[in-house]
mmCIF file of C-alpha atoms in Angstrom:
data_model
loop_
_atom_site.group_PDB
_atom_site.id
_atom_site.type_symbol
_atom_site.label_atom_id
_atom_site.label_comp_id
_atom_site.label_asym_id
_atom_site.label_seq_id
_atom_site.Cartn_x
_atom_site.Cartn_y
_atom_site.Cartn_z
ATOM 1 C CA ALA J 1 102.721 102.919 114.440
ATOM 2 C CA GLN J 2 104.113 100.242 111.790
ATOM 3 C CA LYS J 3 106.109 101.371 108.900
ATOM 4 C CA ILE J 4 107.447 98.996 105.783
ATOM 5 C CA THR J 5 110.655 100.531 103.880
ATOM 6 C CA GLN J 6 111.958 98.719 100.587
ATOM 7 C CA THR J 7 115.233 101.044 99.702
ATOM 8 C CA GLN J 8 115.257 99.597 95.659
ATOM 9 C CA PRO J 9 112.824 101.337 93.706
ATOM 10 C CA GLY J 10 113.620 99.457 90.401
ATOM 11 C CA MET J 11 116.035 96.224 90.440
ATOM 12 C CA PHE J 12 117.027 94.473 86.817
ATOM 13 C CA VAL J 13 118.220 90.955 87.001
ATOM 14 C CA GLN J 14 119.345 88.949 84.100
ATOM 15 C CA GLU J 15 116.891 85.839 83.421
ATOM 16 C CA LYS J 16 117.320 82.147 85.199
ATOM 17 C CA GLU J 17 119.258 84.225 88.106
ATOM 18 C CA ALA J 18 118.029 84.732 91.547
ATOM 19 C CA VAL J 19 116.985 87.885 92.769
ATOM 20 C CA THR J 20 116.771 88.979 96.563
ATOM 21 C CA LEU J 21 113.966 92.315 96.977
ATOM 22 C CA ASP J 22 114.775 94.321 100.647
ATOM 23 C CA CYS J 23 112.370 94.821 103.110
ATOM 24 C CA THR J 24 112.334 96.069 106.647
ATOM 25 C CA TYR J 25 110.059 96.951 108.783
ATOM 26 C CA ASP J 26 109.164 98.710 111.700
ATOM 27 C CA THR J 27 106.258 97.607 114.829
ATOM 28 C CA SER J 28 105.820 98.045 118.627
ATOM 29 C CA ASP J 29 103.465 95.363 118.180
ATOM 30 C CA GLN J 30 104.728 91.436 119.241
ATOM 31 C CA SER J 31 102.646 89.683 117.029
ATOM 32 C CA TYR J 32 102.338 90.512 113.139
ATOM 33 C CA GLY J 33 102.106 89.511 110.049
ATOM 34 C CA LEU J 34 104.672 89.947 106.955
ATOM 35 C CA PHE J 35 103.248 89.368 103.171
ATOM 36 C CA TRP J 36 104.621 89.846 100.061
ATOM 37 C CA TYR J 37 102.222 90.662 96.876
ATOM 38 C CA LYS J 38 103.013 91.030 93.032
ATOM 39 C CA GLN J 39 101.542 93.859 91.014
ATOM 40 C CA PRO J 40 102.100 92.726 87.050
ATOM 41 C CA SER J 41 101.165 95.849 84.667
ATOM 42 C CA SER J 42 97.857 94.581 84.465
ATOM 43 C CA GLY J 43 97.179 95.704 87.851
ATOM 44 C CA GLU J 44 95.929 93.034 89.953
ATOM 45 C CA MET J 45 97.555 92.123 93.341
ATOM 46 C CA ILE J 46 98.638 88.451 93.738
ATOM 47 C CA PHE J 47 99.668 87.540 97.017
ATOM 48 C CA LEU J 48 102.994 85.551 96.985
ATOM 49 C CA ILE J 49 104.424 84.813 100.424
ATOM 50 C CA TYR J 50 103.329 84.656 104.261
ATOM 51 C CA GLN J 51 105.312 84.851 107.213
ATOM 52 C CA GLY J 52 103.972 85.113 110.863
ATOM 53 C CA SER J 53 106.228 86.734 113.189
ATOM 54 C CA TYR J 54 106.185 83.507 115.633
ATOM 55 C CA ASP J 55 107.468 81.453 112.847
ATOM 56 C CA GLU J 56 110.431 79.683 113.095
ATOM 57 C CA GLN J 57 111.484 78.588 109.745
ATOM 58 C CA ASN J 58 111.432 80.682 106.910
ATOM 59 C CA ALA J 59 108.173 80.479 104.768
ATOM 60 C CA THR J 60 108.716 79.250 100.961
ATOM 61 C CA GLU J 61 106.512 78.652 97.996
ATOM 62 C CA GLY J 62 107.533 77.521 94.754
ATOM 63 C CA ARG J 63 110.095 79.655 93.626
ATOM 64 C CA TYR J 64 109.636 82.318 96.705
ATOM 65 C CA SER J 65 110.939 82.033 99.945
ATOM 66 C CA LEU J 66 111.094 84.746 102.701
ATOM 67 C CA ASN J 67 113.824 86.014 104.607
ATOM 68 C CA PHE J 68 113.154 86.404 107.597
ATOM 69 C CA GLN J 69 115.593 87.961 110.242
ATOM 70 C CA LYS J 70 113.555 89.089 113.264
ATOM 71 C CA ALA J 71 115.979 90.400 115.209
ATOM 72 C CA ARG J 72 116.772 92.628 112.191
ATOM 73 C CA LYS J 73 113.291 93.572 111.173
ATOM 74 C CA SER J 74 113.353 92.369 107.854
ATOM 75 C CA ALA J 75 111.548 90.122 105.536
ATOM 76 C CA ASN J 76 113.572 90.077 102.002
ATOM 77 C CA LEU J 77 112.075 88.275 99.097
ATOM 78 C CA VAL J 78 114.091 85.969 97.239
ATOM 79 C CA ILE J 79 112.918 84.677 93.730
ATOM 80 C CA SER J 80 115.327 81.783 92.438
ATOM 81 C CA ALA J 81 115.742 81.317 88.822
ATOM 82 C CA SER J 82 113.903 84.024 87.426
ATOM 83 C CA GLN J 83 111.322 84.017 84.656
ATOM 84 C CA LEU J 84 110.481 86.888 82.402
ATOM 85 C CA GLY J 85 107.145 86.591 83.779
ATOM 86 C CA ASP J 86 108.697 87.681 87.304
ATOM 87 C CA SER J 87 108.776 91.518 85.887
ATOM 88 C CA ALA J 88 106.149 93.542 87.953
ATOM 89 C CA MET J 89 105.994 95.579 90.626
ATOM 90 C CA TYR J 90 106.384 93.769 93.875
ATOM 91 C CA PHE J 91 105.189 94.767 97.302
ATOM 92 C CA CYS J 92 106.245 94.308 100.964
ATOM 93 C CA ALA J 93 103.371 94.604 103.492
ATOM 94 C CA MET J 94 102.514 93.968 107.116
ATOM 95 C CA SER J 95 99.457 93.012 109.307
ATOM 96 C CA PRO J 96 99.421 93.955 113.172
ATOM 97 C CA TYR J 97 97.263 90.764 114.432
ATOM 98 C CA SER J 98 95.709 93.449 116.722
ATOM 99 C CA SER J 99 93.954 94.926 113.497
ATOM 100 C CA ALA J 100 93.319 91.819 111.806
ATOM 101 C CA SER J 101 93.702 91.672 108.128
ATOM 102 C CA LYS J 102 94.672 95.427 108.005
ATOM 103 C CA ILE J 103 97.565 95.386 105.660
ATOM 104 C CA ILE J 104 100.059 98.148 105.229
ATOM 105 C CA PHE J 105 102.301 98.409 101.819
ATOM 106 C CA GLY J 106 105.695 99.542 101.501
ATOM 107 C CA SER J 107 106.473 102.114 98.273
ATOM 108 C CA GLY J 108 107.524 98.738 96.158
ATOM 109 C CA THR J 109 109.935 97.438 93.813
ATOM 110 C CA ARG J 110 109.964 97.176 90.086
ATOM 111 C CA LEU J 111 111.472 94.395 89.145
ATOM 112 C CA SER J 112 112.620 94.050 84.867
ATOM 113 C CA ILE J 113 113.718 90.206 83.745
ATOM 114 C CA ARG J 114 116.114 90.868 81.328
ATOM 115 C CA PRO J 115 115.877 87.611 78.574
ATOM 116 C CA SER O 1 89.951 81.902 98.226
ATOM 117 C CA ALA O 2 87.307 84.793 97.257
ATOM 118 C CA VAL O 3 86.704 85.975 93.981
ATOM 119 C CA ILE O 4 86.161 89.982 93.885
ATOM 120 C CA SER O 5 84.243 91.649 91.122
ATOM 121 C CA GLN O 6 84.821 95.364 91.209
ATOM 122 C CA LYS O 7 82.494 98.059 89.195
ATOM 123 C CA PRO O 8 83.294 100.276 86.823
ATOM 124 C CA SER O 9 86.376 98.545 86.211
ATOM 125 C CA ARG O 10 87.724 102.060 84.556
ATOM 126 C CA ASP O 11 85.630 105.550 84.088
ATOM 127 C CA ILE O 12 86.338 108.792 83.224
ATOM 128 C CA CYS O 13 84.815 111.581 85.358
ATOM 129 C CA GLN O 14 84.758 115.406 85.624
ATOM 130 C CA ARG O 15 85.875 117.605 88.370
ATOM 131 C CA GLY O 16 82.981 118.298 90.986
ATOM 132 C CA THR O 17 81.033 115.121 90.402
ATOM 133 C CA SER O 18 81.033 112.121 92.739
ATOM 134 C CA LEU O 19 81.167 108.391 91.525
ATOM 135 C CA THR O 20 80.321 105.054 93.228
ATOM 136 C CA ILE O 21 82.546 102.202 92.965
ATOM 137 C CA GLN O 22 80.840 98.371 93.793
ATOM 138 C CA CYS O 23 82.536 95.691 94.927
ATOM 139 C CA GLN O 24 80.705 92.416 94.912
ATOM 140 C CA VAL O 25 82.159 88.998 96.680
ATOM 141 C CA ASP O 26 81.261 85.496 96.126
ATOM 142 C CA SER O 27 81.018 84.552 99.878
ATOM 143 C CA GLN O 28 80.507 85.417 102.961
ATOM 144 C CA VAL O 29 83.270 88.008 104.390
ATOM 145 C CA THR O 30 84.547 89.503 107.729
ATOM 146 C CA MET O 31 86.718 91.869 106.485
ATOM 147 C CA MET O 32 86.036 94.137 103.763
ATOM 148 C CA PHE O 33 88.689 97.010 102.798
ATOM 149 C CA TRP O 34 89.350 100.116 100.441
ATOM 150 C CA TYR O 35 92.800 100.791 99.244
ATOM 151 C CA ARG O 36 94.004 103.584 96.678
ATOM 152 C CA GLN O 37 96.926 103.452 94.992
ATOM 153 C CA GLN O 38 97.793 107.059 92.890
ATOM 154 C CA PRO O 39 99.576 106.805 89.538
ATOM 155 C CA GLY O 40 103.115 105.295 90.831
ATOM 156 C CA GLN O 41 102.628 104.644 94.207
ATOM 157 C CA SER O 42 102.058 102.096 96.813
ATOM 158 C CA LEU O 43 98.826 101.165 98.478
ATOM 159 C CA THR O 44 97.272 103.395 101.310
ATOM 160 C CA LEU O 45 94.588 101.743 103.056
ATOM 161 C CA ILE O 46 90.877 104.217 102.883
ATOM 162 C CA ALA O 47 88.923 102.691 105.158
ATOM 163 C CA THR O 48 87.527 99.264 106.881
ATOM 164 C CA ALA O 49 84.386 98.661 105.310
ATOM 165 C CA ASN O 50 82.017 97.312 108.577
ATOM 166 C CA GLN O 51 78.881 95.569 107.808
ATOM 167 C CA GLY O 52 75.893 97.125 109.793
ATOM 168 C CA SER O 53 77.799 100.133 110.919
ATOM 169 C CA GLU O 54 79.688 103.383 109.979
ATOM 170 C CA ALA O 55 83.195 102.262 108.369
ATOM 171 C CA THR O 56 86.616 103.396 109.799
ATOM 172 C CA TYR O 57 88.675 105.562 108.398
ATOM 173 C CA GLU O 58 92.493 105.960 108.399
ATOM 174 C CA SER O 59 94.195 109.261 109.098
ATOM 175 C CA GLY O 60 93.842 111.508 105.961
ATOM 176 C CA PHE O 61 90.521 109.926 104.929
ATOM 177 C CA VAL O 62 87.017 111.340 106.096
ATOM 178 C CA ILE O 63 83.707 110.045 105.350
ATOM 179 C CA ASP O 64 82.213 113.200 103.419
ATOM 180 C CA LYS O 65 84.851 112.748 100.822
ATOM 181 C CA PHE O 66 84.843 108.817 101.085
ATOM 182 C CA PRO O 67 81.178 107.673 102.255
ATOM 183 C CA ILE O 68 81.302 103.755 102.416
ATOM 184 C CA SER O 69 78.287 101.289 102.507
ATOM 185 C CA ARG O 70 78.242 97.667 103.576
ATOM 186 C CA PRO O 71 74.892 96.232 103.870
ATOM 187 C CA ASN O 72 75.966 92.791 104.179
ATOM 188 C CA LEU O 73 79.155 90.360 104.543
ATOM 189 C CA THR O 74 78.882 89.913 100.358
ATOM 190 C CA PHE O 75 78.897 94.041 99.234
ATOM 191 C CA SER O 76 80.291 97.224 99.374
ATOM 192 C CA THR O 77 80.421 100.190 97.814
ATOM 193 C CA LEU O 78 82.951 103.507 98.009
ATOM 194 C CA THR O 79 81.895 106.906 96.847
ATOM 195 C CA VAL O 80 84.458 109.215 95.732
ATOM 196 C CA SER O 81 82.685 112.561 95.989
ATOM 197 C CA ASN O 82 83.535 116.101 94.601
ATOM 198 C CA MET O 83 86.132 114.773 92.661
ATOM 199 C CA SER O 84 89.111 116.847 91.443
ATOM 200 C CA PRO O 85 92.184 116.142 89.397
ATOM 201 C CA GLU O 86 93.769 114.890 92.438
ATOM 202 C CA ASP O 87 91.197 111.415 92.994
ATOM 203 C CA SER O 88 92.744 109.968 89.903
ATOM 204 C CA SER O 89 93.568 106.482 91.048
ATOM 205 C CA ILE O 90 93.334 102.981 91.334
ATOM 206 C CA TYR O 91 90.414 102.209 94.038
ATOM 207 C CA LEU O 92 90.729 98.873 95.200
ATOM 208 C CA CYS O 93 88.258 96.898 97.125
ATOM 209 C CA SER O 94 90.128 93.762 99.278
ATOM 210 C CA VAL O 95 88.852 91.460 101.605
ATOM 211 C CA GLY O 96 90.395 89.375 104.564
ATOM 212 C CA THR O 97 89.591 85.595 105.294
ATOM 213 C CA GLY O 98 89.793 86.084 109.012
ATOM 214 C CA LEU O 99 92.234 82.970 108.753
ATOM 215 C CA ASN O 100 95.625 83.081 110.988
ATOM 216 C CA THR O 101 97.538 84.111 107.542
ATOM 217 C CA GLY O 102 95.421 87.030 107.470
ATOM 218 C CA GLU O 103 96.344 87.207 103.454
ATOM 219 C CA LEU O 104 93.986 89.827 101.604
ATOM 220 C CA PHE O 105 92.185 89.333 98.337
ATOM 221 C CA PHE O 106 91.599 91.622 96.199
ATOM 222 C CA GLY O 107 89.034 93.277 93.485
ATOM 223 C CA GLU O 108 90.910 94.033 89.339
ATOM 224 C CA GLY O 109 90.533 97.812 90.997
ATOM 225 C CA SER O 110 88.529 100.502 89.480
ATOM 226 C CA ARG O 111 91.045 103.147 87.373
ATOM 227 C CA LEU O 112 89.542 106.878 87.510
ATOM 228 C CA THR O 113 90.695 109.378 86.015
ATOM 229 C CA VAL O 114 89.548 112.913 86.458
ATOM 230 C CA LEU O 115 89.553 115.788 84.083
#
């Protein structure tokens, strides 16, 4: 069985600072995908970044990067130069390739950016 | 990407009634999923909607409570049957592109309140 753990229920960060959101996972699969989604107060789920378990380089998408440490089974999200619009819930998620796109989600971290 | 429309966007329902949520996608997709997000919680997968066959339910979810239809590759419905206040949640339809990244696209969700 797969499990995603996010240990930070909430975080406050000053605008323009970088922030790291923690995520650890547990799986017996050899191949899997890791994701981060953002959910603003409006409720929609916004895909941010993806990392494949066999990707050797950390994924980056604009201000988002994924710090992938396979041996430690961690997939932390780093947001550089945070903005007020980054205030939202952030969910780490994982998909076992064996189940195609079925994705399981962590409990989430609520990020609040202070002006 | 895929554009997903869900109806209704929100509803207030009486205990004991049933409500059907519709999910329409602007393109044919292989993978379609239904998630539930209870207040303040993460997303939990209810079932995979299979085109032309019965849905595949996750542990804790049963067909009698959450019947699902998938008549074609662009449309699905989820019915929440015999509702109780514990069913008050956001129900989200999502689709997978089937590509290597396994990214899911989400509808805007249907927010149900059961009185």
